[in-house]
MMTF fields as JSON, N, C-alpha, C and O atoms, coordinates in Angstrom:
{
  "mmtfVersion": "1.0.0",
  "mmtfProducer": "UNKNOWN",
  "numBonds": 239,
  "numAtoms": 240,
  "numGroups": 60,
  "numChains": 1,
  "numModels": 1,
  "chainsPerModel": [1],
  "groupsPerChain": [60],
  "chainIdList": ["A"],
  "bondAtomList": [4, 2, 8, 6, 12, 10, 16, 14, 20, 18, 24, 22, 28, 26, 32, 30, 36, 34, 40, 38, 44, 42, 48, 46, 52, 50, 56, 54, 60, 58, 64, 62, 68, 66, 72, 70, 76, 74, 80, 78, 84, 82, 88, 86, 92, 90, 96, 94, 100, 98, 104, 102, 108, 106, 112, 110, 116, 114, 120, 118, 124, 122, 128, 126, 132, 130, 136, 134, 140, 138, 144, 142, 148, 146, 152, 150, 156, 154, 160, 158, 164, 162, 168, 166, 172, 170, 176, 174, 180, 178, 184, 182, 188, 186, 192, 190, 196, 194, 200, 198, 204, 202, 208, 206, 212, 210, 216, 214, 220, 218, 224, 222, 228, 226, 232, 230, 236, 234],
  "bondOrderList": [1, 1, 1, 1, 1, 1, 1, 1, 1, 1, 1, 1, 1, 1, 1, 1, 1, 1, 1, 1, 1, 1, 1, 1, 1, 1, 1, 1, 1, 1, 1, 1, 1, 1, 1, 1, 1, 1, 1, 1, 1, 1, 1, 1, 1, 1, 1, 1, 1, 1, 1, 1, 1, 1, 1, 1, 1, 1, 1],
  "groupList": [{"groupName": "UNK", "atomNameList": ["N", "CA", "C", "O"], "elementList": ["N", "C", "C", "O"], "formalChargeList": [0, 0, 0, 0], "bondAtomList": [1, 0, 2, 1, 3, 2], "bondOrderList": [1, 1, 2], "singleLetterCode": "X", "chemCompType": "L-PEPTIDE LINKING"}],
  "groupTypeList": [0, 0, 0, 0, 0, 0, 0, 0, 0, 0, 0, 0, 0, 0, 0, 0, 0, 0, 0, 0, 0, 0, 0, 0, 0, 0, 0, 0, 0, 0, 0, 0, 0, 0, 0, 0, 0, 0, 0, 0, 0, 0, 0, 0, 0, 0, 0, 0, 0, 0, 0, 0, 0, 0, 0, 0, 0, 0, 0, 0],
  "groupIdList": [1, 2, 3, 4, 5, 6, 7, 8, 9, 10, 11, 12, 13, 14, 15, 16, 17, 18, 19, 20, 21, 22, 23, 24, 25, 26, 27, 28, 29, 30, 31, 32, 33, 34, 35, 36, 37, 38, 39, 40, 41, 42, 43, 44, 45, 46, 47, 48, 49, 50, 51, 52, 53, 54, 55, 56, 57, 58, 59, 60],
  "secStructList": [7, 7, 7, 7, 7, 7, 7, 5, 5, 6, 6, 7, 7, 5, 3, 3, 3, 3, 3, 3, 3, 7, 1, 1, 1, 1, 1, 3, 3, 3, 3, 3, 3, 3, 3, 7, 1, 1, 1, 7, 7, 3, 3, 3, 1, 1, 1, 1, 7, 5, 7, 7, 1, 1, 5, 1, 1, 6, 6, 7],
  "xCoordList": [-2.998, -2.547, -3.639, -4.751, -3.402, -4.468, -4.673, -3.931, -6.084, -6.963, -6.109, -5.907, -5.71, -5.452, -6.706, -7.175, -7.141, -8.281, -7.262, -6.113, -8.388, -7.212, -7.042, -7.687, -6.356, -6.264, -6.635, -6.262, -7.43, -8.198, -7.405, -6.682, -7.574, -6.539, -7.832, -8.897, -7.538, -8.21, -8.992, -9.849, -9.375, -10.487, -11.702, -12.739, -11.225, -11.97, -12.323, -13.21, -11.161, -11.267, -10.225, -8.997, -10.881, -9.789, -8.689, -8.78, -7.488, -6.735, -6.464, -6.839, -5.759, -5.238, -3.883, -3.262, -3.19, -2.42, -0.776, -0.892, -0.017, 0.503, 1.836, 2.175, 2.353, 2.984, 4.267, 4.124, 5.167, 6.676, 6.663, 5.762, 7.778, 8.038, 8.887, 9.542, 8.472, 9.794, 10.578, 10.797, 11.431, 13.032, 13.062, 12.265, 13.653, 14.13, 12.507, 12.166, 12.145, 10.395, 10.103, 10.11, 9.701, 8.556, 7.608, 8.035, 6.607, 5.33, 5.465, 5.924, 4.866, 4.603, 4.788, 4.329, 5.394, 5.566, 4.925, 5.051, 4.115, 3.259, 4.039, 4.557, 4.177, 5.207, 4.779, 5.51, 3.025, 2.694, 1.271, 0.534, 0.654, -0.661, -1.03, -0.34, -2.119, -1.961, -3.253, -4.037, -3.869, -5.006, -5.281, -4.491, -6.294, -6.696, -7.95, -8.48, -8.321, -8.677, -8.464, -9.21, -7.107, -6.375, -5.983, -5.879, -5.731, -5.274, -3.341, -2.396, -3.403, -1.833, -1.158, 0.02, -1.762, -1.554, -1.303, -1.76, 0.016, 1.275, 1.731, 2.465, 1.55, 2.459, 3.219, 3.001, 3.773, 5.055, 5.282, 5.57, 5.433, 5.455, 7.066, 7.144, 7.868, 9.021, 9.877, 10.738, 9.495, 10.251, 9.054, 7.841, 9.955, 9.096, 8.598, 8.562, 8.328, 8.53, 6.861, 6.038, 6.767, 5.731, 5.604, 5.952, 4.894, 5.169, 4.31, 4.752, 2.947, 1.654, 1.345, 1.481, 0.924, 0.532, -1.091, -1.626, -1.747, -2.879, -2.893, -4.042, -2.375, -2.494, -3.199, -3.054, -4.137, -4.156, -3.462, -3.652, -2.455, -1.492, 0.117, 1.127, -0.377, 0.714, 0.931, -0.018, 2.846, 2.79, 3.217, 4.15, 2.606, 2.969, 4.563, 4.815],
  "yCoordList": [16.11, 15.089, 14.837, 14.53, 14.955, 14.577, 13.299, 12.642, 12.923, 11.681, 11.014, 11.537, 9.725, 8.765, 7.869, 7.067, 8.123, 6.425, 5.079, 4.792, 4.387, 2.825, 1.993, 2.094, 1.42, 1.039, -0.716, -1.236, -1.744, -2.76, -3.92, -3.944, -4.954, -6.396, -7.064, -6.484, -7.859, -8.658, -8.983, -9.328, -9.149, -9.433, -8.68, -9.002, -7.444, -6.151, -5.4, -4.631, -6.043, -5.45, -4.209, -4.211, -3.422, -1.911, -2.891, -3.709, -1.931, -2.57, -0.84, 0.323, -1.448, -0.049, 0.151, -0.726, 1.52, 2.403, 1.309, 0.698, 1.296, 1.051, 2.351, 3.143, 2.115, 3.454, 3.317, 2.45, 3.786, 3.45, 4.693, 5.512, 4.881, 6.253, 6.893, 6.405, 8.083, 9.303, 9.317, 8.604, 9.926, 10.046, 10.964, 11.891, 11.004, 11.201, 11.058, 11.216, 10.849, 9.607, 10.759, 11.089, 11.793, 12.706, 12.207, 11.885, 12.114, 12.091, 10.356, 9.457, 10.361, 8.781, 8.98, 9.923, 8.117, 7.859, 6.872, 5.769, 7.111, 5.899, 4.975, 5.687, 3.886, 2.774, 1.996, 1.475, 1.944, 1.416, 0.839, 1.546, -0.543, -0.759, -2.403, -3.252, -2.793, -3.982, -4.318, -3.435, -5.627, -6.092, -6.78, -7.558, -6.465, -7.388, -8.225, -8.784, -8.29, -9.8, -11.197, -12.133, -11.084, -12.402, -13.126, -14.352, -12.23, -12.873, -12.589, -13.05, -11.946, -11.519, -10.408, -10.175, -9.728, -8.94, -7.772, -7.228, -7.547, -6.167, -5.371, -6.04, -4.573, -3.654, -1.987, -1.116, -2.307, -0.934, -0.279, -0.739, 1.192, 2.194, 2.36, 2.884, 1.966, 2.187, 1.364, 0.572, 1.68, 0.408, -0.628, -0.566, -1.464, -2.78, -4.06, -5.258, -3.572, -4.713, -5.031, -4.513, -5.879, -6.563, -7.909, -8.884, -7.968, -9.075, -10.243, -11.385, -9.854, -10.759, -10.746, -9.764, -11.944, -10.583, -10.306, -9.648, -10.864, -10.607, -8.95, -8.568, -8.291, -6.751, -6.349, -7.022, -4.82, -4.317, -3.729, -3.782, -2.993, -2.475, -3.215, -2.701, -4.939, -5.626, -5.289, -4.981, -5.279, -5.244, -3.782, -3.398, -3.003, -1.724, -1.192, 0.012],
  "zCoordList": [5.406, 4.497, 3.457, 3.885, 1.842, 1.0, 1.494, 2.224, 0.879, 0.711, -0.643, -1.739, -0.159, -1.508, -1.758, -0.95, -2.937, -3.384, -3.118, -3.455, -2.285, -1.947, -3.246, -4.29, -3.041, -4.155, -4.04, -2.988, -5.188, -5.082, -5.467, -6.464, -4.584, -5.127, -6.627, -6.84, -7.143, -7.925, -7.463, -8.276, -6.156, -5.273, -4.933, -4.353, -5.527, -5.501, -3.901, -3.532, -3.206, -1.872, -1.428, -1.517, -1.052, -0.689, 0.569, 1.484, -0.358, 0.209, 1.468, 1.318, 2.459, 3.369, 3.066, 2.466, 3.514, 4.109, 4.84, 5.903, 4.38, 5.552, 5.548, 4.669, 6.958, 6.977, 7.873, 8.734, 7.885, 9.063, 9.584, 9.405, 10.314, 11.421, 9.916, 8.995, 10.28, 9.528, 9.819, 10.798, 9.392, 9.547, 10.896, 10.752, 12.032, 13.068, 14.028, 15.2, 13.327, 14.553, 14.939, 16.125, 13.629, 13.584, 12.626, 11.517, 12.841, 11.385, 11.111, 11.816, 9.811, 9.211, 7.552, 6.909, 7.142, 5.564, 5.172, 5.704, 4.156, 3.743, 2.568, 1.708, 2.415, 1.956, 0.842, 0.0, 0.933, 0.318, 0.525, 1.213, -0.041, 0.386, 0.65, 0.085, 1.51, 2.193, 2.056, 2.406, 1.532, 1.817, 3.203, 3.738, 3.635, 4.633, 4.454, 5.414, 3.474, 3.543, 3.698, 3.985, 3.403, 4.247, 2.869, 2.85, 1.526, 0.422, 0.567, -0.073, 1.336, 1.501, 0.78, 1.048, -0.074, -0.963, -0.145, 0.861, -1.369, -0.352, -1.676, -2.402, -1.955, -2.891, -1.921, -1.08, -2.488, -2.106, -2.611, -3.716, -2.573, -3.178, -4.099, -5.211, -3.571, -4.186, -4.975, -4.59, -6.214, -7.229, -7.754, -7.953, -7.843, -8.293, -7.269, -7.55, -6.335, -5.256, -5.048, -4.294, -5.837, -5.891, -5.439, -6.104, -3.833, -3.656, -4.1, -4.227, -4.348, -4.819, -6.363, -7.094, -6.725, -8.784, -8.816, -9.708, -7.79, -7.577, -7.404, -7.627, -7.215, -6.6, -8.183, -9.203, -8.03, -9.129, -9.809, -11.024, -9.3, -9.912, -10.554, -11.033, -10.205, -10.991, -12.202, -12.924, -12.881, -14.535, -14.477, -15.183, -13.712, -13.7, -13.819, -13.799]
}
C-alpha cells in the first residue's frame, strides 16, 4: 500500500487514517482522515462531507 502524507487540521496536528472493512471483509478502504487531538476534526474522502471547517482541506 503507498504511503499517504497525513494530512494537518488548523491546529497543525497530523491527523490519522481511518479505514472500514472492504467489500466482502477482505482488506481495508481508507474513508478518510481523523484528528486525535481531541478537536474533533473528521474529513472524508468522498464528496463534500465535511464535518469540521477547522480541517485543512476545508473549501476544497
Amino acid at each position: 500500500m503507498p504511503r499517504v502524507p497525513a494530512e494537518r487540521c488548523d491546529c497543525n496536528c497530523k491527523m490519522k487514517r481511518l479505514y472500514t472493512r472492504a467489500e466482502g471483509g477482505k482488506g481495508w478502504e481508507s474513508v478518510g482522515w481523523l484528528c486525535t487531538c481531541g478537536c474533533g476534526c473528521v474529513t472524508l474522502d468522498d464528496g463534500q462531507w465535511q464535518l469540521m471547517s477547522c480541517c485543512s482541506n476545508a473549501g476544497e
